[in-house]
mmCIF file with all atom_site columns, C-alpha atoms in Angstrom:
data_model
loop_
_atom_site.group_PDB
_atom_site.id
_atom_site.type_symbol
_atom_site.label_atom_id
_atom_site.label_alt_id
_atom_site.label_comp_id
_atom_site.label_asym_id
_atom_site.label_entity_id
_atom_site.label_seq_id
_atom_site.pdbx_PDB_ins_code
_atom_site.Cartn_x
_atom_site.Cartn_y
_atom_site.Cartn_z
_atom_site.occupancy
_atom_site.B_iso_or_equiv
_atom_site.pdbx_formal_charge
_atom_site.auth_seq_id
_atom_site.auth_comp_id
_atom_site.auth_asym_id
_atom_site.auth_atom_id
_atom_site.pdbx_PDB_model_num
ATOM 1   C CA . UNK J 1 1   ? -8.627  -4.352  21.822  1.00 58.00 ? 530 UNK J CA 1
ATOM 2   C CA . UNK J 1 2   ? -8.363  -1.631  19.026  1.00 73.00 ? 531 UNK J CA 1
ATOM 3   C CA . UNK J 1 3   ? -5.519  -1.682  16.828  1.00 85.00 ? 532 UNK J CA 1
ATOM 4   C CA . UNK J 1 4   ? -2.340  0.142   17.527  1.00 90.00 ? 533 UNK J CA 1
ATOM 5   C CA . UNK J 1 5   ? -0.760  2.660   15.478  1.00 92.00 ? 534 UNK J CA 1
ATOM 6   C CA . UNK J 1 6   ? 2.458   1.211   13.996  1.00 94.00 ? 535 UNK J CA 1
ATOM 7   C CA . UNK J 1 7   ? 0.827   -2.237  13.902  1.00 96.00 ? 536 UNK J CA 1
ATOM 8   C CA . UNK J 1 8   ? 1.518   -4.741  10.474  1.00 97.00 ? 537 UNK J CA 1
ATOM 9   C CA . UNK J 1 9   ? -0.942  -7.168  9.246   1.00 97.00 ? 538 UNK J CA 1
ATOM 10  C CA . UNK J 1 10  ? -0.747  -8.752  6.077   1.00 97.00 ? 539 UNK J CA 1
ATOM 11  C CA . UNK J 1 11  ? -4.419  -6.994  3.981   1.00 97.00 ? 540 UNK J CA 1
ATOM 12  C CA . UNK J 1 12  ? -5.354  -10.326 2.892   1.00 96.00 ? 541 UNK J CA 1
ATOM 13  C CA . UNK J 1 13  ? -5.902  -12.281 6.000   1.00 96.00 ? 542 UNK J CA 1
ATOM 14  C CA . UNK J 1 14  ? -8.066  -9.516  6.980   1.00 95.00 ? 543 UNK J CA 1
ATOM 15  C CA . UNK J 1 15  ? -11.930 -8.345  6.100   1.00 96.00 ? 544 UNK J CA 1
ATOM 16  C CA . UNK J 1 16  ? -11.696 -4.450  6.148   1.00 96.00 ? 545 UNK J CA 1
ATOM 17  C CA . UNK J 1 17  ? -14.811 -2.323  5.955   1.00 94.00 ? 546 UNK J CA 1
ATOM 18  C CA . UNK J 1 18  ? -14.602 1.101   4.113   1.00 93.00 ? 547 UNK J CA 1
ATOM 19  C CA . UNK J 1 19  ? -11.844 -0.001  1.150   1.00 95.00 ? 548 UNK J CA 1
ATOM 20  C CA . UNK J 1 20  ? -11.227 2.447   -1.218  1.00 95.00 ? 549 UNK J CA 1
ATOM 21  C CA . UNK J 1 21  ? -8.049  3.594   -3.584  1.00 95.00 ? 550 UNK J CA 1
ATOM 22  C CA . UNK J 1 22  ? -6.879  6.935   -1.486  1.00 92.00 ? 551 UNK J CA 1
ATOM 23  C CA . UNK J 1 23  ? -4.653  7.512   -4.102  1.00 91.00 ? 552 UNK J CA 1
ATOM 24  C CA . UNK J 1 24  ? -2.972  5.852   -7.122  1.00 91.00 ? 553 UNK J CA 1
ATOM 25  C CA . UNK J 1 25  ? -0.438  6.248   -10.323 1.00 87.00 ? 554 UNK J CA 1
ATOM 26  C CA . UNK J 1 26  ? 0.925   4.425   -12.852 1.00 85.00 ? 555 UNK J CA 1
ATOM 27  C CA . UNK J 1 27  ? 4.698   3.881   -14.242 1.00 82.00 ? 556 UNK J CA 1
ATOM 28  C CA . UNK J 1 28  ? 5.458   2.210   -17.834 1.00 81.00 ? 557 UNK J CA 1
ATOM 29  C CA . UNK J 1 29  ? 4.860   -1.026  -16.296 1.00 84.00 ? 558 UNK J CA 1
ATOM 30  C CA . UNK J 1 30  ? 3.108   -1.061  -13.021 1.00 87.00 ? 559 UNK J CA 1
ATOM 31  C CA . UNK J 1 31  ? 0.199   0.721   -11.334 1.00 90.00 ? 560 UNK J CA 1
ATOM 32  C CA . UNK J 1 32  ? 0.586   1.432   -7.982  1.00 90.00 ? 561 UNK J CA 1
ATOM 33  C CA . UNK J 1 33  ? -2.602  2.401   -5.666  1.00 94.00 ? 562 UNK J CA 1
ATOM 34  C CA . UNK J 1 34  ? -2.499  3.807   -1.998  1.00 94.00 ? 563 UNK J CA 1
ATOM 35  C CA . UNK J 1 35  ? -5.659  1.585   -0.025  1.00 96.00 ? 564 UNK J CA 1
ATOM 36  C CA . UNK J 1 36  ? -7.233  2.222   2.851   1.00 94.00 ? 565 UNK J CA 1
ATOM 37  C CA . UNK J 1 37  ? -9.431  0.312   5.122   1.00 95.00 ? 566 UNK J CA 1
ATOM 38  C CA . UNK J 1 38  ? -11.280 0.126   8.522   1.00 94.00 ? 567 UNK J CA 1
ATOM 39  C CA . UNK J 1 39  ? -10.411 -2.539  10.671  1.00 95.00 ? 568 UNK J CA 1
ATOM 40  C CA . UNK J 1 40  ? -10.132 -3.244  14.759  1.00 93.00 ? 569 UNK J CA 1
ATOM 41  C CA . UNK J 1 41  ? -11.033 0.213   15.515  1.00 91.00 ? 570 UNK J CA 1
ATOM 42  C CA . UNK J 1 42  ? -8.275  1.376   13.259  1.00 93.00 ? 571 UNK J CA 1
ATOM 43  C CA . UNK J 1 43  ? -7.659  3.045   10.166  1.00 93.00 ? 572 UNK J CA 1
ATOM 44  C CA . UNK J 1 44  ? -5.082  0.949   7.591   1.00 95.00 ? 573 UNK J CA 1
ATOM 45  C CA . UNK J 1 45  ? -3.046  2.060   4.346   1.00 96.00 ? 574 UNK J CA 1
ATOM 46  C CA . UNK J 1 46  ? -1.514  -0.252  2.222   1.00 97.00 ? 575 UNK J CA 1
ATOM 47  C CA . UNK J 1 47  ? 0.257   -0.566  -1.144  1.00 95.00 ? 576 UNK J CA 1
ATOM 48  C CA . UNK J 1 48  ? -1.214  -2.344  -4.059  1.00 95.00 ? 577 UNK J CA 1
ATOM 49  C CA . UNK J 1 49  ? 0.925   -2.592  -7.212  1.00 92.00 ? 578 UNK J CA 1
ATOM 50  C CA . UNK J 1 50  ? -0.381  -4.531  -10.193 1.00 92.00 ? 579 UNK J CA 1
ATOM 51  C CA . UNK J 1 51  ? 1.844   -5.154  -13.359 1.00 90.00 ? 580 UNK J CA 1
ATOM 52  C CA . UNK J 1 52  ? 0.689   -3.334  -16.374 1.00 87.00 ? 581 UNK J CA 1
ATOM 53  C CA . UNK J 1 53  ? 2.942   -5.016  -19.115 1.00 84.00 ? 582 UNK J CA 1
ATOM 54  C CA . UNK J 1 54  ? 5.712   -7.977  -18.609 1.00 83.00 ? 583 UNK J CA 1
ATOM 55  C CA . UNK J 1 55  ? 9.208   -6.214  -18.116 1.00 79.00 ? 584 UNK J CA 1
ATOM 56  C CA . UNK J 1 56  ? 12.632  -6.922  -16.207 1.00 75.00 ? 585 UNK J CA 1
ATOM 57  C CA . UNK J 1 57  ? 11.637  -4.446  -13.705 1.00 74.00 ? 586 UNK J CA 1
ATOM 58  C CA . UNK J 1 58  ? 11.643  -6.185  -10.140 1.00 74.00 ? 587 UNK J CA 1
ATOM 59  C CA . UNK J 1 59  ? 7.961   -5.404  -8.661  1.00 78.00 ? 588 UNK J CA 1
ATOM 60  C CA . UNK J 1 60  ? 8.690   -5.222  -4.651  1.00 75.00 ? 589 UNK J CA 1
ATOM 61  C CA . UNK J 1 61  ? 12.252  -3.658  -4.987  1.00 80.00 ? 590 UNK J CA 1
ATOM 62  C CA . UNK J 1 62  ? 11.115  0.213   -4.750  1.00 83.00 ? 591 UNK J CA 1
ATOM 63  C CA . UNK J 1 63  ? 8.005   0.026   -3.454  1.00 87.00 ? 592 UNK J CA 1
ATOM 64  C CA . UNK J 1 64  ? 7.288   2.177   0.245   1.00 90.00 ? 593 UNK J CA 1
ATOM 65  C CA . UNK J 1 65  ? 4.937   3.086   2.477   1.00 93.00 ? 594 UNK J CA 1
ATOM 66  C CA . UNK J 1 66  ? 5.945   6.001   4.923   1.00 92.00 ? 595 UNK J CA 1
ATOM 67  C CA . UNK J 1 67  ? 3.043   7.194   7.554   1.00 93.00 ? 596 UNK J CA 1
ATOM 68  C CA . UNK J 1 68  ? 3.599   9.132   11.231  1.00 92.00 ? 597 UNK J CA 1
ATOM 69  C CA . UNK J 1 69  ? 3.199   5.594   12.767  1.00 94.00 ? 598 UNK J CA 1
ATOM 70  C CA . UNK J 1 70  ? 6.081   3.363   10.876  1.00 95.00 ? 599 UNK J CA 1
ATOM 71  C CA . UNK J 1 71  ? 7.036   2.341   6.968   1.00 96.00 ? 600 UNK J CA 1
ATOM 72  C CA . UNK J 1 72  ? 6.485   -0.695  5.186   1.00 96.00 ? 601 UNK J CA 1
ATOM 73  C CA . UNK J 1 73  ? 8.756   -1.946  2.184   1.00 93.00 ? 602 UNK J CA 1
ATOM 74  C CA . UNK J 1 74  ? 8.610   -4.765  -0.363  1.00 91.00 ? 603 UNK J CA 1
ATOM 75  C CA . UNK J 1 75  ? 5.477   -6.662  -1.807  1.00 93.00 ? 604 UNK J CA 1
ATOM 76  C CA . UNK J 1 76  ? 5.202   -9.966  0.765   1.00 94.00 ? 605 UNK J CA 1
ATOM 77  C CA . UNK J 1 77  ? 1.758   -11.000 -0.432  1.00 95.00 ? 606 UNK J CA 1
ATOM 78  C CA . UNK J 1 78  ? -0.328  -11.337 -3.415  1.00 92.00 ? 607 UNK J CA 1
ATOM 79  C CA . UNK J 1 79  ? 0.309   -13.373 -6.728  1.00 89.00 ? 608 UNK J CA 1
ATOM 80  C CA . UNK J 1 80  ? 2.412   -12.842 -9.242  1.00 83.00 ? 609 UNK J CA 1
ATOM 81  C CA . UNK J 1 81  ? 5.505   -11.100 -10.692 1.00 80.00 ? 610 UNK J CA 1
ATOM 82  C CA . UNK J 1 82  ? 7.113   -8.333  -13.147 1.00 80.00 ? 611 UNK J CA 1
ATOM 83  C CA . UNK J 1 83  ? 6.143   -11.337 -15.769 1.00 82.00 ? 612 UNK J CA 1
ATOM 84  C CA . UNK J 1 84  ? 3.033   -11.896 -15.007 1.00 83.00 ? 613 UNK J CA 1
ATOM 85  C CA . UNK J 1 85  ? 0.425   -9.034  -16.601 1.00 87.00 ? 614 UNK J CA 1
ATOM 86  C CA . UNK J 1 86  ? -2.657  -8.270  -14.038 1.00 88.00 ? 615 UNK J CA 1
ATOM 87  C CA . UNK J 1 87  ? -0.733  -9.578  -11.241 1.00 90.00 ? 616 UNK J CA 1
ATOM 88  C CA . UNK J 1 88  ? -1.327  -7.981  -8.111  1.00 92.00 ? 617 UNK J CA 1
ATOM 89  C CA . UNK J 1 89  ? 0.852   -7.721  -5.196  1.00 93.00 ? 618 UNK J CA 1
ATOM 90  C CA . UNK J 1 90  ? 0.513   -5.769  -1.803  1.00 95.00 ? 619 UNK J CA 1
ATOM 91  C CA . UNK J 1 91  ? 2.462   -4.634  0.605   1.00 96.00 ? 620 UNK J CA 1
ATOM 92  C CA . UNK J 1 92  ? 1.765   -5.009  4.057   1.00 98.00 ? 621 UNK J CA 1
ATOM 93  C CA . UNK J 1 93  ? -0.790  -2.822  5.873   1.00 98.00 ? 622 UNK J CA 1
ATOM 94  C CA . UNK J 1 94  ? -0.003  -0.266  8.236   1.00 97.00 ? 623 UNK J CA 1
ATOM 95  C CA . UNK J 1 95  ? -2.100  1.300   10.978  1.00 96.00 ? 624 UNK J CA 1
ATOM 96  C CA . UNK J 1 96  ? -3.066  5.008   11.816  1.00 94.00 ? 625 UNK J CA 1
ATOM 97  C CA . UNK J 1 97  ? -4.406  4.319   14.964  1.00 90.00 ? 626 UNK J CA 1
ATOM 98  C CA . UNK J 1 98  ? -7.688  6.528   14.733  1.00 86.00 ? 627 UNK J CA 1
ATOM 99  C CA . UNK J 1 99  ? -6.393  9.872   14.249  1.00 77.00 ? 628 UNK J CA 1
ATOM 100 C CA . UNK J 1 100 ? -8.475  12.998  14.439  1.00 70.00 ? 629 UNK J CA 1
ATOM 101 C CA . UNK J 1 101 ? -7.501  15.002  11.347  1.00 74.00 ? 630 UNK J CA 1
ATOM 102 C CA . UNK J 1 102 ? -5.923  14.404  8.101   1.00 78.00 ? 631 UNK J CA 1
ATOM 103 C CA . UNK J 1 103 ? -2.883  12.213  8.250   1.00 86.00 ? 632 UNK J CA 1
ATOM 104 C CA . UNK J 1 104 ? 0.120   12.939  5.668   1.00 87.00 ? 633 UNK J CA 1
ATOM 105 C CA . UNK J 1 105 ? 1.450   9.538   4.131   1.00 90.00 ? 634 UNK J CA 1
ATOM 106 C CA . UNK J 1 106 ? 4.211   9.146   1.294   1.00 88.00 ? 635 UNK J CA 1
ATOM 107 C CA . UNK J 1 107 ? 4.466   6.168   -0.807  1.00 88.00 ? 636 UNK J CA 1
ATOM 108 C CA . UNK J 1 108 ? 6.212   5.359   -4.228  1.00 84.00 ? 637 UNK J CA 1
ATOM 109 C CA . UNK J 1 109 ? 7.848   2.606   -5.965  1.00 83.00 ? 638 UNK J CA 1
ATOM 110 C CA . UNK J 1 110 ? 6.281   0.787   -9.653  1.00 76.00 ? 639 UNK J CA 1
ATOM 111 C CA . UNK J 1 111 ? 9.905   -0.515  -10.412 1.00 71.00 ? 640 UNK J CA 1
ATOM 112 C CA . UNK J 1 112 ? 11.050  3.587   -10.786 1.00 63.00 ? 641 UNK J CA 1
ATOM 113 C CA . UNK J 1 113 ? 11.947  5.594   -8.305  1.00 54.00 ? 642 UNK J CA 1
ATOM 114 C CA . UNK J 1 114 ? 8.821   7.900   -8.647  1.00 55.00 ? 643 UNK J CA 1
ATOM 115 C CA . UNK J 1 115 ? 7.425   8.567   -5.365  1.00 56.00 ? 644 UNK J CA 1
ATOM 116 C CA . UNK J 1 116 ? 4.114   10.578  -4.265  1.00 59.00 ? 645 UNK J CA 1
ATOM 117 C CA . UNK J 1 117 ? 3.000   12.305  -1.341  1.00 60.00 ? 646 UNK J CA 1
ATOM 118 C CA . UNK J 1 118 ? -0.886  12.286  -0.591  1.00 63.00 ? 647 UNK J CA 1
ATOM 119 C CA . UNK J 1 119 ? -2.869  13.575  2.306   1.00 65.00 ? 648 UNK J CA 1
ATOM 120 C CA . UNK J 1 120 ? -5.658  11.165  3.191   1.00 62.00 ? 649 UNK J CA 1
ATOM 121 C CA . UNK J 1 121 ? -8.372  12.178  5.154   1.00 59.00 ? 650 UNK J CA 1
ATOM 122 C CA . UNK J 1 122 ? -9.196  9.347   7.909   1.00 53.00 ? 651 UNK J CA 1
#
């Protein structure tokens, strides 16, 4: 059964064909990329924030994921923390469904409230 667009799965409990960064920026302390991913006859975005330098900035407190099919917040998975330099964390992933054209997403977070919209072609 292909994946459904709305569906949540948690990107590291999956194997997804066709990763790449969409999209990505960095804040004085975090980088934050937009990922993408094939999986279950769907397409997947998820958020991927990685701590640049040790600060009191909370990584998982801005962070979001808004697509036409649902919005993800917070970090739930990965290693790490705001302490921890080169720790990763992700959000969960999201799917598209398989849509025919280029889907709009907006995402933002990095412990500011900086936030980015990106159109990713799927």
């Amino acid at each position: 059964m292909a994946a459904d667009c709305g569906q949540t799965i948690n990107p590291y409990s999956v194997s997804f064909k066709y990763v790449s960064t969409a999209d990505e920026f960095s804040t004085s302390r975090f980088r934050v990329e937009l990922r993408r991913g094939s999986y279950n006859g769907g397409v997947w975005v998820w958020l991927r924030v990685t701590t640049r330098y040790a600060s009191n900035l909370m990584m998982g407190t801005t962070e979001f994921l808004s697509t036409p099919c649902g919005k993800v917040t917070g970090l739930p998975y990965g290693w790490g923390n705001n302490r921890t330099p080169n720790s990763s964390r992700c959000s969960k992933a999201i799917c598209l469904g398989q849509p025919a054209s280029v889907t709009t997403v907006t995402y933002g977070g990095g412990g500011e409230e900086r936030s980015k919209s990106k159109k990713v072609r799927v």
